């Protein structure tokens, strides 16, 4: 069987997230599988590099799928662009080595979180930002972010699931900068727990509002969910890159 | 009576344009008037600097309205931001001189037209661009645009209305540039006829596709609608600035 790699982007606003759910139509994975199955005339299951949350976006998601069809990759690309809704885009479709697996082979992921840090209107960006009108103290946020770097037990930054899987992850880089009215935050790591980026951002925002101190961050490692900050809305979250 | 000036922006995607229409709920003017009337407790009629088409946007529209209410302008601003839908934003609300009229006093307007000139995905910009996947010859388009500058009879660039009003307008500047995948075109003039910007863009696009020559433009002045180019979609159109 052929193994094909898809590089994808989407505006997740009207979707229930990446992952196919039984009985739920509007998921990104479900929409892609349905469209590919129709194009190729055979049932297709795709594997994404990871799930994205309901309402979250991707500038660059990676997936792979196997098929029997001999349709050229370039034609699959054109057919996908023709039949997918306009909020799902395909950067490329190409042959992958038979062992390529979008999730298992992923080395690092970069997520961006965009905060509209202003009380001015944001009508054109509103689907892709979360509004925090109070001025955020970016220097304190950068200081707090530096404590999150490295390998830690991020249990406090994970929506409780009652499972016993490891909550240790490695965060390689956090970049925070202003762009006009926005505070843009890029997180790169070897993987992120469920809701981890959104809870890290919520914690950093509380630091930026002087509701918690930058140097209190290390106390959170290995702790309970309640000790870390708020869960930010998914609408500001965007998967930017997956490396292999 | 007080005279107040509003500076406004909107994502026009889900609206039937600026102008209030009897029996039609979703117009920008209608939504603003309805919200202001509720806030101020008196019927309010607003005048915009001009109409924008169904589906077109505004980064900066200007309007004014008269009212008896003594509510401070700053509070009206806050109430508007609170009650308007998230696709209509208010930059400012302030007292205007009693003779200020947003339409009659307008000196120049600048419209932007954004073309996504690529077959790559544009999911995040899709509401604000029109897709032309074929590569456009920007140098020929600039040459054609230079012929549109100045005062001319733009009858050929106006959707036929059967009226006998003057179709002479003055175009002061047309700037065309690439920004990433986009071709961005800014038009400044003393006023634009109905659909005039969208038809100018359609004509320039035909030049960019080598379907008509740049030097054929002057023959269009004073001519029939059919002699000029296609009407481009409203979704790429955005009112950027009104000067007084």
CSV table of C-alpha atoms in Angstrom, one decimal, chain B residues 7-157:
chain,number,residue,atom,x,y,z
B,7,UNK,CA,-15.2,55.7,13.6
B,8,UNK,CA,-16.1,52.1,12.8
B,9,UNK,CA,-14.7,48.9,11.4
B,10,UNK,CA,-16.5,45.7,10.3
B,11,UNK,CA,-16.1,42.3,8.8
B,12,UNK,CA,-18.9,42.6,6.2
B,13,UNK,CA,-19.1,38.9,5.4
B,14,UNK,CA,-22.5,38.2,6.9
B,15,UNK,CA,-24.1,41.6,6.1
B,16,UNK,CA,-26.1,42.9,3.2
B,17,UNK,CA,-23.9,45.9,3.0
B,18,UNK,CA,-23.8,49.3,4.8
B,19,UNK,CA,-27.2,50.7,3.9
B,20,UNK,CA,-30.3,50.1,6.0
B,21,UNK,CA,-33.0,48.4,3.9
B,22,UNK,CA,-36.6,48.1,4.8
B,23,UNK,CA,-37.4,44.6,6.0
B,24,UNK,CA,-33.7,43.5,5.9
B,25,UNK,CA,-32.2,43.0,9.3
B,26,UNK,CA,-28.5,42.4,8.6
B,27,UNK,CA,-27.1,45.7,7.4
B,28,UNK,CA,-24.3,47.5,9.2
B,29,UNK,CA,-26.2,50.8,9.3
B,30,UNK,CA,-29.3,49.0,10.6
B,31,UNK,CA,-27.4,47.2,13.3
B,32,UNK,CA,-25.7,50.4,14.5
B,33,UNK,CA,-28.9,52.3,14.5
B,34,UNK,CA,-30.8,49.6,16.4
B,35,UNK,CA,-28.0,49.3,19.0
B,36,UNK,CA,-27.6,53.1,19.4
B,37,UNK,CA,-31.4,53.6,19.8
B,38,UNK,CA,-31.5,51.0,22.5
B,39,UNK,CA,-28.5,52.5,24.3
B,40,UNK,CA,-29.7,56.1,24.1
B,41,UNK,CA,-33.4,55.4,24.5
B,42,UNK,CA,-34.4,57.5,21.5
B,43,UNK,CA,-34.6,56.8,17.7
B,44,UNK,CA,-31.2,57.3,16.0
B,45,UNK,CA,-30.4,57.7,12.4
B,46,UNK,CA,-26.8,57.6,11.3
B,47,UNK,CA,-25.1,58.9,8.1
B,48,UNK,CA,-22.1,56.9,6.8
B,49,UNK,CA,-19.4,58.4,4.6
B,50,UNK,CA,-20.8,56.1,1.9
B,51,UNK,CA,-22.3,52.8,1.3
B,52,UNK,CA,-20.2,49.7,1.2
B,53,UNK,CA,-21.4,46.7,-0.8
B,54,UNK,CA,-22.9,43.5,0.6
B,55,UNK,CA,-19.9,41.3,1.7
B,56,UNK,CA,-17.4,44.2,1.6
B,57,UNK,CA,-15.5,45.3,4.7
B,58,UNK,CA,-14.3,48.4,6.4
B,59,UNK,CA,-11.1,48.9,8.4
B,60,UNK,CA,-12.2,52.5,8.9
B,61,UNK,CA,-15.6,53.8,8.1
B,62,UNK,CA,-16.9,57.2,9.5
B,63,UNK,CA,-20.5,58.0,10.4
B,64,UNK,CA,-22.3,60.7,12.4
B,65,UNK,CA,-25.6,60.9,14.2
B,66,UNK,CA,-27.6,63.4,16.2
B,67,UNK,CA,-29.2,62.7,19.6
B,68,UNK,CA,-30.8,64.4,22.6
B,69,UNK,CA,-29.2,62.1,25.1
B,70,UNK,CA,-26.6,63.6,27.4
B,71,UNK,CA,-24.7,60.3,27.8
B,72,UNK,CA,-21.0,61.0,27.6
B,73,UNK,CA,-19.4,60.0,24.3
B,74,UNK,CA,-16.9,57.7,26.2
B,75,UNK,CA,-19.8,55.8,27.8
B,76,UNK,CA,-21.6,55.5,24.4
B,77,UNK,CA,-18.4,54.0,23.1
B,78,UNK,CA,-18.3,51.4,25.9
B,79,UNK,CA,-21.9,50.5,25.5
B,80,UNK,CA,-21.5,50.1,21.8
B,81,UNK,CA,-18.5,47.8,22.3
B,82,UNK,CA,-20.6,45.8,24.8
B,83,UNK,CA,-23.7,45.3,22.7
B,84,UNK,CA,-22.5,45.2,19.1
B,85,UNK,CA,-21.8,41.8,17.5
B,86,UNK,CA,-18.1,41.0,17.3
B,87,UNK,CA,-17.9,41.6,13.6
B,88,UNK,CA,-18.6,45.3,14.1
B,89,UNK,CA,-16.0,47.3,16.0
B,90,UNK,CA,-15.9,50.9,17.2
B,91,UNK,CA,-12.6,52.8,17.1
B,92,UNK,CA,-14.0,55.9,18.7
B,93,UNK,CA,-17.1,58.0,19.5
B,94,UNK,CA,-16.7,61.7,20.0
B,95,UNK,CA,-18.4,65.0,19.8
B,96,UNK,CA,-18.4,66.6,16.3
B,97,UNK,CA,-19.0,70.1,15.3
B,98,UNK,CA,-22.7,70.7,14.6
B,99,UNK,CA,-22.1,71.0,10.8
B,100,UNK,CA,-20.1,67.8,10.5
B,101,UNK,CA,-21.7,65.4,8.0
B,102,UNK,CA,-19.9,62.1,7.4
B,103,UNK,CA,-20.9,61.9,3.7
B,104,UNK,CA,-21.2,65.5,2.6
B,105,UNK,CA,-17.9,66.6,4.2
B,106,UNK,CA,-15.8,63.6,3.0
B,107,UNK,CA,-12.9,64.7,0.9
B,108,UNK,CA,-11.2,61.5,-0.2
B,109,UNK,CA,-11.7,57.8,0.3
B,110,UNK,CA,-9.2,55.0,0.1
B,111,UNK,CA,-10.3,51.5,-0.7
B,112,UNK,CA,-8.1,48.4,-0.6
B,113,UNK,CA,-8.6,45.4,-2.8
B,114,UNK,CA,-6.8,42.2,-1.8
B,115,UNK,CA,-6.2,39.4,-4.3
B,116,UNK,CA,-4.8,36.1,-3.1
B,117,UNK,CA,-2.6,35.5,-6.2
B,118,UNK,CA,-1.6,31.9,-5.5
B,119,UNK,CA,-3.0,28.3,-5.5
B,120,UNK,CA,-1.8,27.8,-2.0
B,121,UNK,CA,-4.4,27.7,0.8
B,122,UNK,CA,-5.7,31.0,2.3
B,123,UNK,CA,-7.9,29.7,5.0
B,124,UNK,CA,-7.1,32.4,7.5
B,125,UNK,CA,-7.6,35.3,5.0
B,126,UNK,CA,-10.4,33.8,2.9
B,127,UNK,CA,-13.1,36.2,4.1
B,128,UNK,CA,-11.0,39.2,3.0
B,129,UNK,CA,-9.4,38.2,-0.3
B,130,UNK,CA,-10.5,37.1,-3.7
B,131,UNK,CA,-8.5,34.2,-5.2
B,132,UNK,CA,-6.9,34.6,-8.6
B,133,UNK,CA,-4.5,31.5,-8.8
B,134,UNK,CA,-2.9,32.5,-12.2
B,135,UNK,CA,0.2,34.7,-11.8
B,136,UNK,CA,-0.7,38.3,-12.5
B,137,UNK,CA,1.7,40.6,-14.4
B,138,UNK,CA,2.0,43.3,-11.9
B,139,UNK,CA,4.1,45.6,-14.1
B,140,UNK,CA,1.4,45.7,-16.8
B,141,UNK,CA,-1.2,46.3,-14.1
B,142,UNK,CA,0.7,49.2,-12.7
B,143,UNK,CA,1.0,50.7,-16.2
B,144,UNK,CA,-2.8,50.3,-16.8
B,145,UNK,CA,-3.5,51.8,-13.4
B,146,UNK,CA,-1.5,54.9,-14.3
B,147,UNK,CA,-4.1,55.5,-17.1
B,148,UNK,CA,-6.9,55.5,-14.5
B,149,UNK,CA,-5.4,58.4,-12.5
B,150,UNK,CA,-7.0,61.8,-12.8
B,151,UNK,CA,-10.5,63.1,-13.6
B,152,UNK,CA,-12.3,60.9,-16.1
B,153,UNK,CA,-15.8,59.8,-17.0
B,154,UNK,CA,-15.9,56.4,-15.4
B,155,UNK,CA,-19.3,55.4,-16.9
B,156,UNK,CA,-17.8,52.1,-18.1
B,157,UNK,CA,-16.7,51.4,-14.5
